[in-house]
XYZ file of C-alpha atoms in Angstrom:
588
model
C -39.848 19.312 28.854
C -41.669 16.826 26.184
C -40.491 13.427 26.404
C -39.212 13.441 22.680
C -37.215 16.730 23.816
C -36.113 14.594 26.841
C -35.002 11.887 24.568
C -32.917 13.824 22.335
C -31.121 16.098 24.890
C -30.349 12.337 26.812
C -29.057 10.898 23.389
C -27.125 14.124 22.351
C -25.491 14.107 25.797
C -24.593 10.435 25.185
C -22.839 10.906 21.900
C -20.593 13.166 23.401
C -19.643 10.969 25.927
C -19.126 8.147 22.754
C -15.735 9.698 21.789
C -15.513 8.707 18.255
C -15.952 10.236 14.936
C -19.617 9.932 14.421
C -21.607 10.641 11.344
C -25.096 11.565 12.305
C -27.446 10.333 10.078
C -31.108 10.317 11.566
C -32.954 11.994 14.012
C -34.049 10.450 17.313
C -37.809 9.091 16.754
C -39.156 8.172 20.099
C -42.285 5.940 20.383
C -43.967 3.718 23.496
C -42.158 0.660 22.831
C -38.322 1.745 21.457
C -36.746 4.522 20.318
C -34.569 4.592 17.120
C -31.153 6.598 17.822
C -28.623 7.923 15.063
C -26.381 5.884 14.263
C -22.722 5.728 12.895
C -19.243 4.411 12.276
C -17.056 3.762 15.346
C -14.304 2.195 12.875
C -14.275 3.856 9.354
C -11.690 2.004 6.972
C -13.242 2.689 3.441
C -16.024 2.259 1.621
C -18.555 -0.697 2.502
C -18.580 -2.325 -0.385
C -15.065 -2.937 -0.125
C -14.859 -4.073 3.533
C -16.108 -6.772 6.046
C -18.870 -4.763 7.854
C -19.603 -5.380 11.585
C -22.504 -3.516 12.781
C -23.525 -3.448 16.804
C -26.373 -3.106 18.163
C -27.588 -3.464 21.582
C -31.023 -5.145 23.562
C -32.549 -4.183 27.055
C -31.165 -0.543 27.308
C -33.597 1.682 28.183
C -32.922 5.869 27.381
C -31.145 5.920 30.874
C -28.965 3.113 29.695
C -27.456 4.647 26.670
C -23.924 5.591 28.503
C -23.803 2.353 29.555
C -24.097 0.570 25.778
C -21.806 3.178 24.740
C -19.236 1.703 27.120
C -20.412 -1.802 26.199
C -20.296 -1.317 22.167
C -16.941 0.265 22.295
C -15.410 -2.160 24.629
C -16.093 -4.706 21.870
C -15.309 -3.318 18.828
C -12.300 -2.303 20.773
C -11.197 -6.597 21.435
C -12.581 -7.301 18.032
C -10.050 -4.859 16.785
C -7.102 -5.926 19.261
C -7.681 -9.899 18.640
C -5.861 -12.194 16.360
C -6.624 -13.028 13.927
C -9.282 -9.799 13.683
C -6.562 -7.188 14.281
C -4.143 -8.439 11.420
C -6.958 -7.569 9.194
C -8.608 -4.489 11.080
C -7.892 -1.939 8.351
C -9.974 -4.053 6.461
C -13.016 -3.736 9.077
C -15.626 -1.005 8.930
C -17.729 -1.015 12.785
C -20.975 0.644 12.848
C -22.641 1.167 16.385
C -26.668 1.676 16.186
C -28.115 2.679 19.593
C -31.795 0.652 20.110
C -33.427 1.802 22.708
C -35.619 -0.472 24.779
C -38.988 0.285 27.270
C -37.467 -2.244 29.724
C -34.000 -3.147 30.910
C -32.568 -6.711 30.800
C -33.705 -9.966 28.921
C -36.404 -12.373 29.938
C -35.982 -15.224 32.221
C -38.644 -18.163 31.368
C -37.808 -20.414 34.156
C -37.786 -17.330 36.896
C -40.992 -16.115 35.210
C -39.059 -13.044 34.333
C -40.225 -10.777 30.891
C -39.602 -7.579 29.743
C -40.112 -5.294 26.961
C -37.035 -4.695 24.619
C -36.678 -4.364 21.176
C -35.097 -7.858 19.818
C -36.893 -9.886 23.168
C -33.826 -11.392 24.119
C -34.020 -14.267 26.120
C -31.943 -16.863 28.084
C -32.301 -20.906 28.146
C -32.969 -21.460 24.464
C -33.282 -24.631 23.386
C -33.038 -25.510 27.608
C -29.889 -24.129 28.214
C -29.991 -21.013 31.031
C -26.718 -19.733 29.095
C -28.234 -19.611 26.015
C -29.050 -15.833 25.098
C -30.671 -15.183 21.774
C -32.264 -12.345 20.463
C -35.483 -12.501 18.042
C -32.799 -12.554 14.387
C -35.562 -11.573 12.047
C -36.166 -7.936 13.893
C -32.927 -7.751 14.096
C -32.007 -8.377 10.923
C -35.303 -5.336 9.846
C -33.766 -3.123 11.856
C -30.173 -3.498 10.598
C -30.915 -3.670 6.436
C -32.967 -0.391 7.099
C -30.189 0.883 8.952
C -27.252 0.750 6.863
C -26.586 -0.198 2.940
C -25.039 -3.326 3.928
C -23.719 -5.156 7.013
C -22.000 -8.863 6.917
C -21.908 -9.575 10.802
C -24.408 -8.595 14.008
C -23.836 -8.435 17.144
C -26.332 -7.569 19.966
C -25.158 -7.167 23.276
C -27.728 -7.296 25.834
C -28.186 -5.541 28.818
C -27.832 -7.888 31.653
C -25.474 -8.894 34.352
C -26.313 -12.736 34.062
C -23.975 -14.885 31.683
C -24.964 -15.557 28.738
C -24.682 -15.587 24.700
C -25.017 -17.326 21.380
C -23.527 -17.743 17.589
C -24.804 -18.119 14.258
C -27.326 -16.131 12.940
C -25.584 -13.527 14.886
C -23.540 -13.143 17.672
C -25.149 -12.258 20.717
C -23.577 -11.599 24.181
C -25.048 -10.306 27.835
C -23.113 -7.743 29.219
C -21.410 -10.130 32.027
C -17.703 -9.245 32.813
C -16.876 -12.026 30.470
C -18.137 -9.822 27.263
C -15.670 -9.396 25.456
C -14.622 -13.025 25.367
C -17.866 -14.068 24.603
C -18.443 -12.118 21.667
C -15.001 -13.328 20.201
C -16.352 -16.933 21.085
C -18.887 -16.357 19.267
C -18.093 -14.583 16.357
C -16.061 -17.653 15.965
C -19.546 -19.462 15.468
C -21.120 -16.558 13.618
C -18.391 -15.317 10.954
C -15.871 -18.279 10.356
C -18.536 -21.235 11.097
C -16.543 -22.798 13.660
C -18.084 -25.278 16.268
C -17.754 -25.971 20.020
C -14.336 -27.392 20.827
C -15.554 -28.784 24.446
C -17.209 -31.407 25.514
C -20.163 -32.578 27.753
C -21.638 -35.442 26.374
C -19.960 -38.384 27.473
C -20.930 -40.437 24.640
C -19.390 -41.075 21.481
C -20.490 -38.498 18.363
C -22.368 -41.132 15.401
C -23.179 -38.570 13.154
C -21.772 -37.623 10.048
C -18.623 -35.542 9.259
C -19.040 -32.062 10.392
C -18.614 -29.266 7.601
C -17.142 -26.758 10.186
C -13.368 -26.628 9.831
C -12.403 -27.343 13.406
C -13.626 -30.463 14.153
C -13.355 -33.682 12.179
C -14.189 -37.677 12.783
C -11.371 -38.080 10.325
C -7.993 -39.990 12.208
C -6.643 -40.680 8.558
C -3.244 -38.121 9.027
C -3.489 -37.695 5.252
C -7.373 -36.305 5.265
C -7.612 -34.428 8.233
C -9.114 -30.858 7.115
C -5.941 -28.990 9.225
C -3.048 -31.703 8.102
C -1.047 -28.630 6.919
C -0.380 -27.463 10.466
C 0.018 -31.325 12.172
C 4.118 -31.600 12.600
C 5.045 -35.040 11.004
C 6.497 -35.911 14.870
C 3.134 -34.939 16.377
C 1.018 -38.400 16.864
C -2.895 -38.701 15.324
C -4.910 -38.994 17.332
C -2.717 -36.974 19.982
C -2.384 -37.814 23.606
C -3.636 -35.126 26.090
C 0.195 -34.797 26.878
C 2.080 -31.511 28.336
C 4.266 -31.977 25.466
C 1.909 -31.312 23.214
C -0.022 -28.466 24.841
C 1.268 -25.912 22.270
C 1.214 -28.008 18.812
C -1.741 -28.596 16.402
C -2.489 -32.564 16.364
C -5.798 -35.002 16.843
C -7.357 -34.266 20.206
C -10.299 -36.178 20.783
C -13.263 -34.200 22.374
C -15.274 -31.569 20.502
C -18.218 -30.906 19.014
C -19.712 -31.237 23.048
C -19.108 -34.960 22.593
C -16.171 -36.629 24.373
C -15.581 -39.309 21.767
C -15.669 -40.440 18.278
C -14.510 -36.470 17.037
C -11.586 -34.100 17.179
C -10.329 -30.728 17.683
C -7.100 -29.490 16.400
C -5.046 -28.021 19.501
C -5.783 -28.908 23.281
C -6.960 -26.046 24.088
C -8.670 -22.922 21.727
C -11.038 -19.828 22.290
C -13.977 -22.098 21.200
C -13.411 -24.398 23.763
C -12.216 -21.800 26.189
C -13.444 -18.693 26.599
C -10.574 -16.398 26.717
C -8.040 -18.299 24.957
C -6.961 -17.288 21.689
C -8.011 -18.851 19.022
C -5.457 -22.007 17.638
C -4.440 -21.433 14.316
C -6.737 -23.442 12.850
C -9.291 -21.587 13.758
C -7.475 -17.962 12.902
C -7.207 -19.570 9.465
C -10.956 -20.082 9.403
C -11.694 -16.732 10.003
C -8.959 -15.124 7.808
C -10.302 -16.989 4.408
C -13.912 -16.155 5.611
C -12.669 -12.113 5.652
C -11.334 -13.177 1.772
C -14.875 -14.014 0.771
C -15.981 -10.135 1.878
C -12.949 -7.914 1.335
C -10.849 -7.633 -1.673
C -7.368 -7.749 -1.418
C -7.467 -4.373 -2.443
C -9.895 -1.586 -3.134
C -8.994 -0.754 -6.975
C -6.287 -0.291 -9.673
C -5.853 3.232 -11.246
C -5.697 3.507 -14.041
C -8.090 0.305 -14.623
C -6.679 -3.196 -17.337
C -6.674 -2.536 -20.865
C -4.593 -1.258 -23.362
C -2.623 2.301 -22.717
C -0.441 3.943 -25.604
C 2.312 6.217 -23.288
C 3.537 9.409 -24.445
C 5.332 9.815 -21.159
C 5.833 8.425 -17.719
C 2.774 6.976 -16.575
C 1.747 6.252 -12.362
C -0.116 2.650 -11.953
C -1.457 2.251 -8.754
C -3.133 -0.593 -6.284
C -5.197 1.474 -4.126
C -5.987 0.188 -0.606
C -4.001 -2.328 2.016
C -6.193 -3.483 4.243
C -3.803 -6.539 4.749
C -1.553 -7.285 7.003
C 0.160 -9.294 4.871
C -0.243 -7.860 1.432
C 2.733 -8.083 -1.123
C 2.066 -6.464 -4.391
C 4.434 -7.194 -6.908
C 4.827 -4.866 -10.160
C 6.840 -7.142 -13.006
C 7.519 -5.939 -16.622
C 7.617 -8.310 -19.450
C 7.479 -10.947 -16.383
C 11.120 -9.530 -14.854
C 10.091 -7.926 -11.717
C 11.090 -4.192 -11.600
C 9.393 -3.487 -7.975
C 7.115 -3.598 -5.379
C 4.804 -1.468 -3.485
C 1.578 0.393 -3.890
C 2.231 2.083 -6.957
C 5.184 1.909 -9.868
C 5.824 4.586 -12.227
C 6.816 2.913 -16.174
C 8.517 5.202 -18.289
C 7.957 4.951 -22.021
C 11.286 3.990 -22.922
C 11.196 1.065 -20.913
C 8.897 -0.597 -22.742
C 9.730 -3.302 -25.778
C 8.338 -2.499 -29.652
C 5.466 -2.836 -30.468
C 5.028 -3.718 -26.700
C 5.557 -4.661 -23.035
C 3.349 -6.329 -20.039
C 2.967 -4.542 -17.003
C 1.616 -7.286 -14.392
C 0.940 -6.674 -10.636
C 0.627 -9.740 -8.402
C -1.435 -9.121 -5.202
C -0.806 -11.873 -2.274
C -1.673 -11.752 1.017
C 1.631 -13.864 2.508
C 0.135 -14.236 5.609
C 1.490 -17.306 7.518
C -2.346 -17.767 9.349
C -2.894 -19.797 5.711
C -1.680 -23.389 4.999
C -4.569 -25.618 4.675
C -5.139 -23.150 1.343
C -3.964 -21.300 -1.955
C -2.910 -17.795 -0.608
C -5.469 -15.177 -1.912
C -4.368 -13.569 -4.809
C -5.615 -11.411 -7.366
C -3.754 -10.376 -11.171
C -4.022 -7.527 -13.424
C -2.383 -6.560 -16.047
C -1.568 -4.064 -18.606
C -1.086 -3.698 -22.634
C 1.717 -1.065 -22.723
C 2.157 0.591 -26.183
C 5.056 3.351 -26.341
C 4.241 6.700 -28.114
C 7.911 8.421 -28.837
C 9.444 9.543 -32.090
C 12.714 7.558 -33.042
C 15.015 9.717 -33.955
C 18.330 9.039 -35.816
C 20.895 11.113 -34.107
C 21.072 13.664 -31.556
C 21.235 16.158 -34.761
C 17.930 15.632 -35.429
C 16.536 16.056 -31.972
C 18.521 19.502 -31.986
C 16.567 20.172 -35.227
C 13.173 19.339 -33.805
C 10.903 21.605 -31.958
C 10.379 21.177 -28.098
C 8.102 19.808 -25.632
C 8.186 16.224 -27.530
C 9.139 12.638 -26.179
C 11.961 11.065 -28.476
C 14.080 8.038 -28.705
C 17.578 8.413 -29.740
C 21.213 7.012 -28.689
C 24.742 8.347 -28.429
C 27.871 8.144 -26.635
C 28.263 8.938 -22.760
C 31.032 11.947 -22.621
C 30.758 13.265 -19.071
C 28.973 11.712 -15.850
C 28.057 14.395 -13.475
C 26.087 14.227 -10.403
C 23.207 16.025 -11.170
C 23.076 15.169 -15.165
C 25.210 13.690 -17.529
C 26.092 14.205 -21.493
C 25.774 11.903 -24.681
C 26.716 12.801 -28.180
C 26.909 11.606 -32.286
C 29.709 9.391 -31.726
C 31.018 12.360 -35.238
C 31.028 14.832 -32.555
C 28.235 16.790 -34.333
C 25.787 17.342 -31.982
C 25.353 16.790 -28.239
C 22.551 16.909 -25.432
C 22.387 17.374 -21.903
C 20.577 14.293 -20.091
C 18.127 14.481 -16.671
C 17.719 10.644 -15.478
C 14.237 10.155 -14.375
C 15.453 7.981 -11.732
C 18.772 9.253 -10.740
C 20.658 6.781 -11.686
C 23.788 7.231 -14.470
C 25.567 5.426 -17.576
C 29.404 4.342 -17.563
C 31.807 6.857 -19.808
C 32.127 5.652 -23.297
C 29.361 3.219 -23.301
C 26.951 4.124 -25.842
C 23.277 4.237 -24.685
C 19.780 4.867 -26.147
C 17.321 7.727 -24.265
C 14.291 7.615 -24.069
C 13.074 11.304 -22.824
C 11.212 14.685 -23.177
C 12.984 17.171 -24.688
C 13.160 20.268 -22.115
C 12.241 24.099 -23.562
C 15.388 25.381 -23.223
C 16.962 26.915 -26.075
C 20.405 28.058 -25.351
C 21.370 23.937 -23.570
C 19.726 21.207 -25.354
C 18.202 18.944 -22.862
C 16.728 16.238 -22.264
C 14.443 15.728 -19.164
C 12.948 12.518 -17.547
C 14.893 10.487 -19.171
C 14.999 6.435 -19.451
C 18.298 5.561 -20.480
C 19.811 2.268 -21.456
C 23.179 0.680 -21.374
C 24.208 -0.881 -25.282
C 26.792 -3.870 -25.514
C 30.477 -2.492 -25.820
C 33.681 -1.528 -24.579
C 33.890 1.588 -22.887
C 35.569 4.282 -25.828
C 35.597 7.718 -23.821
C 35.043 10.021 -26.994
C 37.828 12.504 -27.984
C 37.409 16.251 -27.644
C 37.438 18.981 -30.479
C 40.185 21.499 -29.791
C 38.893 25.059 -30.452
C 40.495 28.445 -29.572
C 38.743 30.023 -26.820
C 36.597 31.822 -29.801
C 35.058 29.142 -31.358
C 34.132 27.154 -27.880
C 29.981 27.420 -27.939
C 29.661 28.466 -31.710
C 26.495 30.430 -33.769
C 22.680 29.729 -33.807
C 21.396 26.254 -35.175
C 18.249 24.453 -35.659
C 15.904 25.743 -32.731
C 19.256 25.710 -30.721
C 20.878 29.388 -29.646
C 24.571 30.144 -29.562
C 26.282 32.394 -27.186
C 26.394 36.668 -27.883
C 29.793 36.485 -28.775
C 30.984 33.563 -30.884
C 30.450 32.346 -34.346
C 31.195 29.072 -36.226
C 29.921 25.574 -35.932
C 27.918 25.180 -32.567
C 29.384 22.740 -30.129
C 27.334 23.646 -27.435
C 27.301 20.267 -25.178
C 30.083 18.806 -26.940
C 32.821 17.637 -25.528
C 35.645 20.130 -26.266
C 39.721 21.355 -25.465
C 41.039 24.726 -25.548
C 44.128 26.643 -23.857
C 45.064 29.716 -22.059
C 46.115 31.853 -19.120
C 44.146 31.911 -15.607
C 43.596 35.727 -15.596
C 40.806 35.696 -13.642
C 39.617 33.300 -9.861
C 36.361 32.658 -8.773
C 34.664 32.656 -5.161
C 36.067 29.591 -3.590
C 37.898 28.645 -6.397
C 34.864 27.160 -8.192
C 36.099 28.498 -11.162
C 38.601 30.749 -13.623
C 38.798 32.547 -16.635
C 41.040 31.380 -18.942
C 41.801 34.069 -22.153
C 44.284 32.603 -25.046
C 44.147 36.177 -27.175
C 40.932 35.500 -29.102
C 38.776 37.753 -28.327
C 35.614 36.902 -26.334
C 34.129 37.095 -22.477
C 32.957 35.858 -19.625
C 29.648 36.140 -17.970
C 30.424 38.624 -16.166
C 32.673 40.377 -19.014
C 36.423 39.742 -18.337
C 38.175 38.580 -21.019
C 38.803 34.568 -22.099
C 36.479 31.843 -21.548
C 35.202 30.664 -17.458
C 36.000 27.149 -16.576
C 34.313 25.351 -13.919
C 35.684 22.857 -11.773
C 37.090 22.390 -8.182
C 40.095 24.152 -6.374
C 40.708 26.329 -9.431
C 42.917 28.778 -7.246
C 45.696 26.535 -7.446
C 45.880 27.671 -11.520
C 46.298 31.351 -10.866
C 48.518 32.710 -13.237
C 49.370 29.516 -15.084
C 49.095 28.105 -18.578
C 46.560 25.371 -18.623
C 45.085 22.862 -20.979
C 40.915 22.454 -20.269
C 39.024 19.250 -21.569
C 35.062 19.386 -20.318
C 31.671 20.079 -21.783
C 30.727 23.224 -23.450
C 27.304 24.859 -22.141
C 25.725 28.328 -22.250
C 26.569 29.903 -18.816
C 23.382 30.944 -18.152
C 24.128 32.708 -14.184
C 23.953 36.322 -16.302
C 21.644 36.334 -18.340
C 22.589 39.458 -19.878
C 25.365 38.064 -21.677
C 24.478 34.198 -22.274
C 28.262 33.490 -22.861
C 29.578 30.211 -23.581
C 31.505 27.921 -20.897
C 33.791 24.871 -19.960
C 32.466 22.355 -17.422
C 35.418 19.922 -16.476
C 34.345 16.623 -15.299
C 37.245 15.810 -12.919
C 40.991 17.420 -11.811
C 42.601 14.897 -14.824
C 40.696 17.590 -17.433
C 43.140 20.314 -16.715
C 47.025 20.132 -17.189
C 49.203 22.884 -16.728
C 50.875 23.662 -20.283
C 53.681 26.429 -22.016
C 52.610 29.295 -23.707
């Protein structure tokens, strides 16, 4: 077998072994001194330009090695993932993982004499400290840009057992037991420019006031950088005290110096590895991920002016927050929250309203700051015809959006019905939202009227309440004959009845239960006129509830009058009583 075959079968083998969704992008190129694997996301959130971008890469694994960075890579992106304050904003994180593949294992070891070939020449004691790994930043930083469209963060680990790492330019850690730890530690350095917490010089720091946010020569409570989080009982500078193990103060020690600077808790994951970081510190890094990643991803449909015909969706698309409150107000009253809000035409003002989303992130890892936030807004025109009476909109054609008001006469719970206060017209209403008006109160709708030609309706309806006592209107009393009524406008009437058409009207007629329904859901009233019933018996079908107690009596009916549309063959006209107080039992 060719060594390039060898090298692809070894690499194919490992990325089954990396159990992640992986999009293969590149073919293995194999050459003397490193060979270039495929690469791809271990952590996919959303597009990059709309998220903080880690990418990993590894130094000093050789083609045998490539299980063990697998195990290595995900092991940290794993405890970048699972560690405040990185996981409260992990879904705004996208982790790439980009094999390198290296002639010679390990790092080089100037004071043992030690080289070896790798791809970034990572090597310990920089700047004379044994502990110090770094990695050569400008290959690094070649190899990455050609890589992928665009990274913010990079971390090499490198393949040795020997302690070691750095921050900064990027983070770098040896692949020690203490990894994971370090690579937090340093990320610390490398994404939210924090410095060392501990000491080790034992003389006092002269130099000028750090710009890193977690240490400070400042003892002035009122300037300290982190006074937000200092309790007002909490002494500055703060003794090294059990007391005060827990609380964010003055600590003097940082910065490796043991005097003349501070650190805000006693103890932190930059001054101890495996700590978590104080809060502080999470702070740091959460407004450095504010910089990168937008609170969220986009608004549909985009800020400007929209003239609605009809209910319209606005959405914020993306929550990468932990945190995130978006807040949807109208006319500046606040009507909701959430992702998205649906605003319905008739809830807009003439000649127009202000729809304004407010995007926070509340998060309570911010107090030496504004909370991020972001506005938009929304010109909101409304596009329905006014209309002067429900008369007209029984007149008009259908399928159009209208404004008109009239007097509640019957709440039911799937619809309910308004009318001309003249009891000339009426119209079936379909709330948009489900919610209902109070009996009597006169409201204005806002609505599409539905094609339905026998029950004038309107669907997805806005409705509003107008000042006013509740005036239940009064019904018309009609002989069994003349409930429904002819043809009118674009509106039907039922096969067998003539005269005026009432059809949704609030109505009264008389007459004999001939006739029970299943369950008792309804009967068949018949006062000698002549007419039928859906299904052809003789009087006029009234719904309601426990009709069976009527059988063979003389009622009085008071409901709505509708098309009963359950046979269609016949299209006959019907009562729909809106509680047991609509029927009385009566004399013939």
């Amino acid at each position: 077998m060719s060594k390039a075959a060898n090298c692809i079968q070894k690499i194919n083998s490992w990325r089954k072994k990396f159990n992640v969704s992986f999009a293969v992008l590149a073919l293995i190129i194999c050459s003397n001194n490193a060979i270039y694997a495929s690469f791809g996301k271990y952590w996919d959130t959303g597009s990059d330009s709309m998220r903080i971008v880690i990418a990993i890469t590894g130094d000093g694994y050789t083609i045998n090695d490539q299980t063990q960075f697998s195990t290595d890579a995900i092991a940290v992106a794993n405890k970048i993932l699972t560690t405040p304050p990185w996981n409260t904003y992990a879904n705004s994180i996208n982790i790439y993982v980009i094999p390198m593949i290296s002639s010679q294992s390990g790092a080089d070891k100037p004071w043992l004499n030690q080289y070896v070939n790798t791809v970034f020449d990572a090597t310990y004691g920089t700047n004379g400290i044994q502990e110090c790994l770094t990695v050569n930043f400008n290959t690094v930083t070649s190899v990455l840009s050609g890589s992928i469209p665009k990274y913010d963060v990079a971390i090499v680990i490198v393949n040795d057992s020997l302690y070691g790492g750095s921050g900064h330019n990027a983070a770098v850690t040896s692949n020690n037991a203490a990894m994971t730890d370090i690579i937090i530690h340093e990320l610390g350095h490398t994404f939210a420019n924090l410095e060392e917490e501990y000491e080790g010089n034992p003389t006092s720091y002269i130099g000028p006031e750090p710009s890193n946010p977690n240490v400070t020569t400042i003892t002035n409570p009122s300037s300290i950088k982190w006074k937000a989080w200092i309790d007002p009982n909490t002494p500055v500078p703060t003794p090294l005290a059990d007391i005060y193990s827990k609380s964010v103060g003055l600590f003097e020690g940082a910065f490796t110096y043991s005097l003349g600077i501070y650190r805000p808790m006693m103890n932190c994951g930059m001054r101890t590895m495996g700590v978590e970081f104080c809060p502080v510190c999470q702070e740091a890094h959460v407004m450095k991920a504010h910089t990168i990643a937008p609170l969220i991803d986009a608004i549909s449909p985009g800020e400007g002016t929209f003239t609605m015909p009809s209910p319209t969706t606005f959405e914020a698309l993306g929550n990468g927050w932990q945190y995130l409150t978006k807040t949807w107000k109208l006319d500046n009253v606040q009507i909701g929250m959430g992702t998205y809000m649906i605003i319905h035409p008739g809830a807009l003002a003439s000649p127009s309203s202000t729809l304004t989303l407010d995007v926070i992130d509340d998060t309570p890892q911010i107090k030496s700051y504004s909370l991020p936030s972001q506005q938009y807004q929304w010109t909101l025109v409304p596009d329905v015809e006014s209309l002067n009476n429900i008369t007209e909109l029984r007149e008009s054609p259908t399928d159009i959006y209208c404004k008109v008001d009239g007097v509640v006469s019957a709440v039911f719970g799937d619809c309910f019905y308004v009318q001309n206060s003249n009891r000339t017209a009426a119209v079936r209403v379909n709330p948009y939202d489900g919610t209902f008006p109070t009996l009597g109160k006169t409201v204005t709708l806002c609505g599409k009227r539905d094609l339905n030609d026998f029950n004038l309706t309107i669907g997805d309806c806005y409705w509003s309440h107008h000042t006013g006592t509740p005036d239940p209107p009064k019904p018309l009393a009609l002989n069994n004959k003349a409930v429904g009524g002819g043809d009118i406008g674009y509106m039907r009437g039922c096969a067998d009845c003539t005269g005026l058409n009432n059809v949704g009207l609030l109505v009264r007629t008389f007459g004999q239960v001939r006739v029970i329904g299943p369950d008792g859901l309804w009967v068949t009233i018949n006062d000698g006129s002549s007419r039928t019933d859906a299904d052809g018996n003789q009087g006029i079908r009234v719904y309601g509830t426990s009709m069976d107690q009527y059988a063979g009596k003389y009622i009085c009916v008071t409901g709505i009058c509708f098309i009963d549309e359950s046979n269609p063959a016949t299209l006959s006209a019907a009562i729909r009583t809106r509680s047991s107080s609509d029927i009385t039992e009566s004399t013939p």
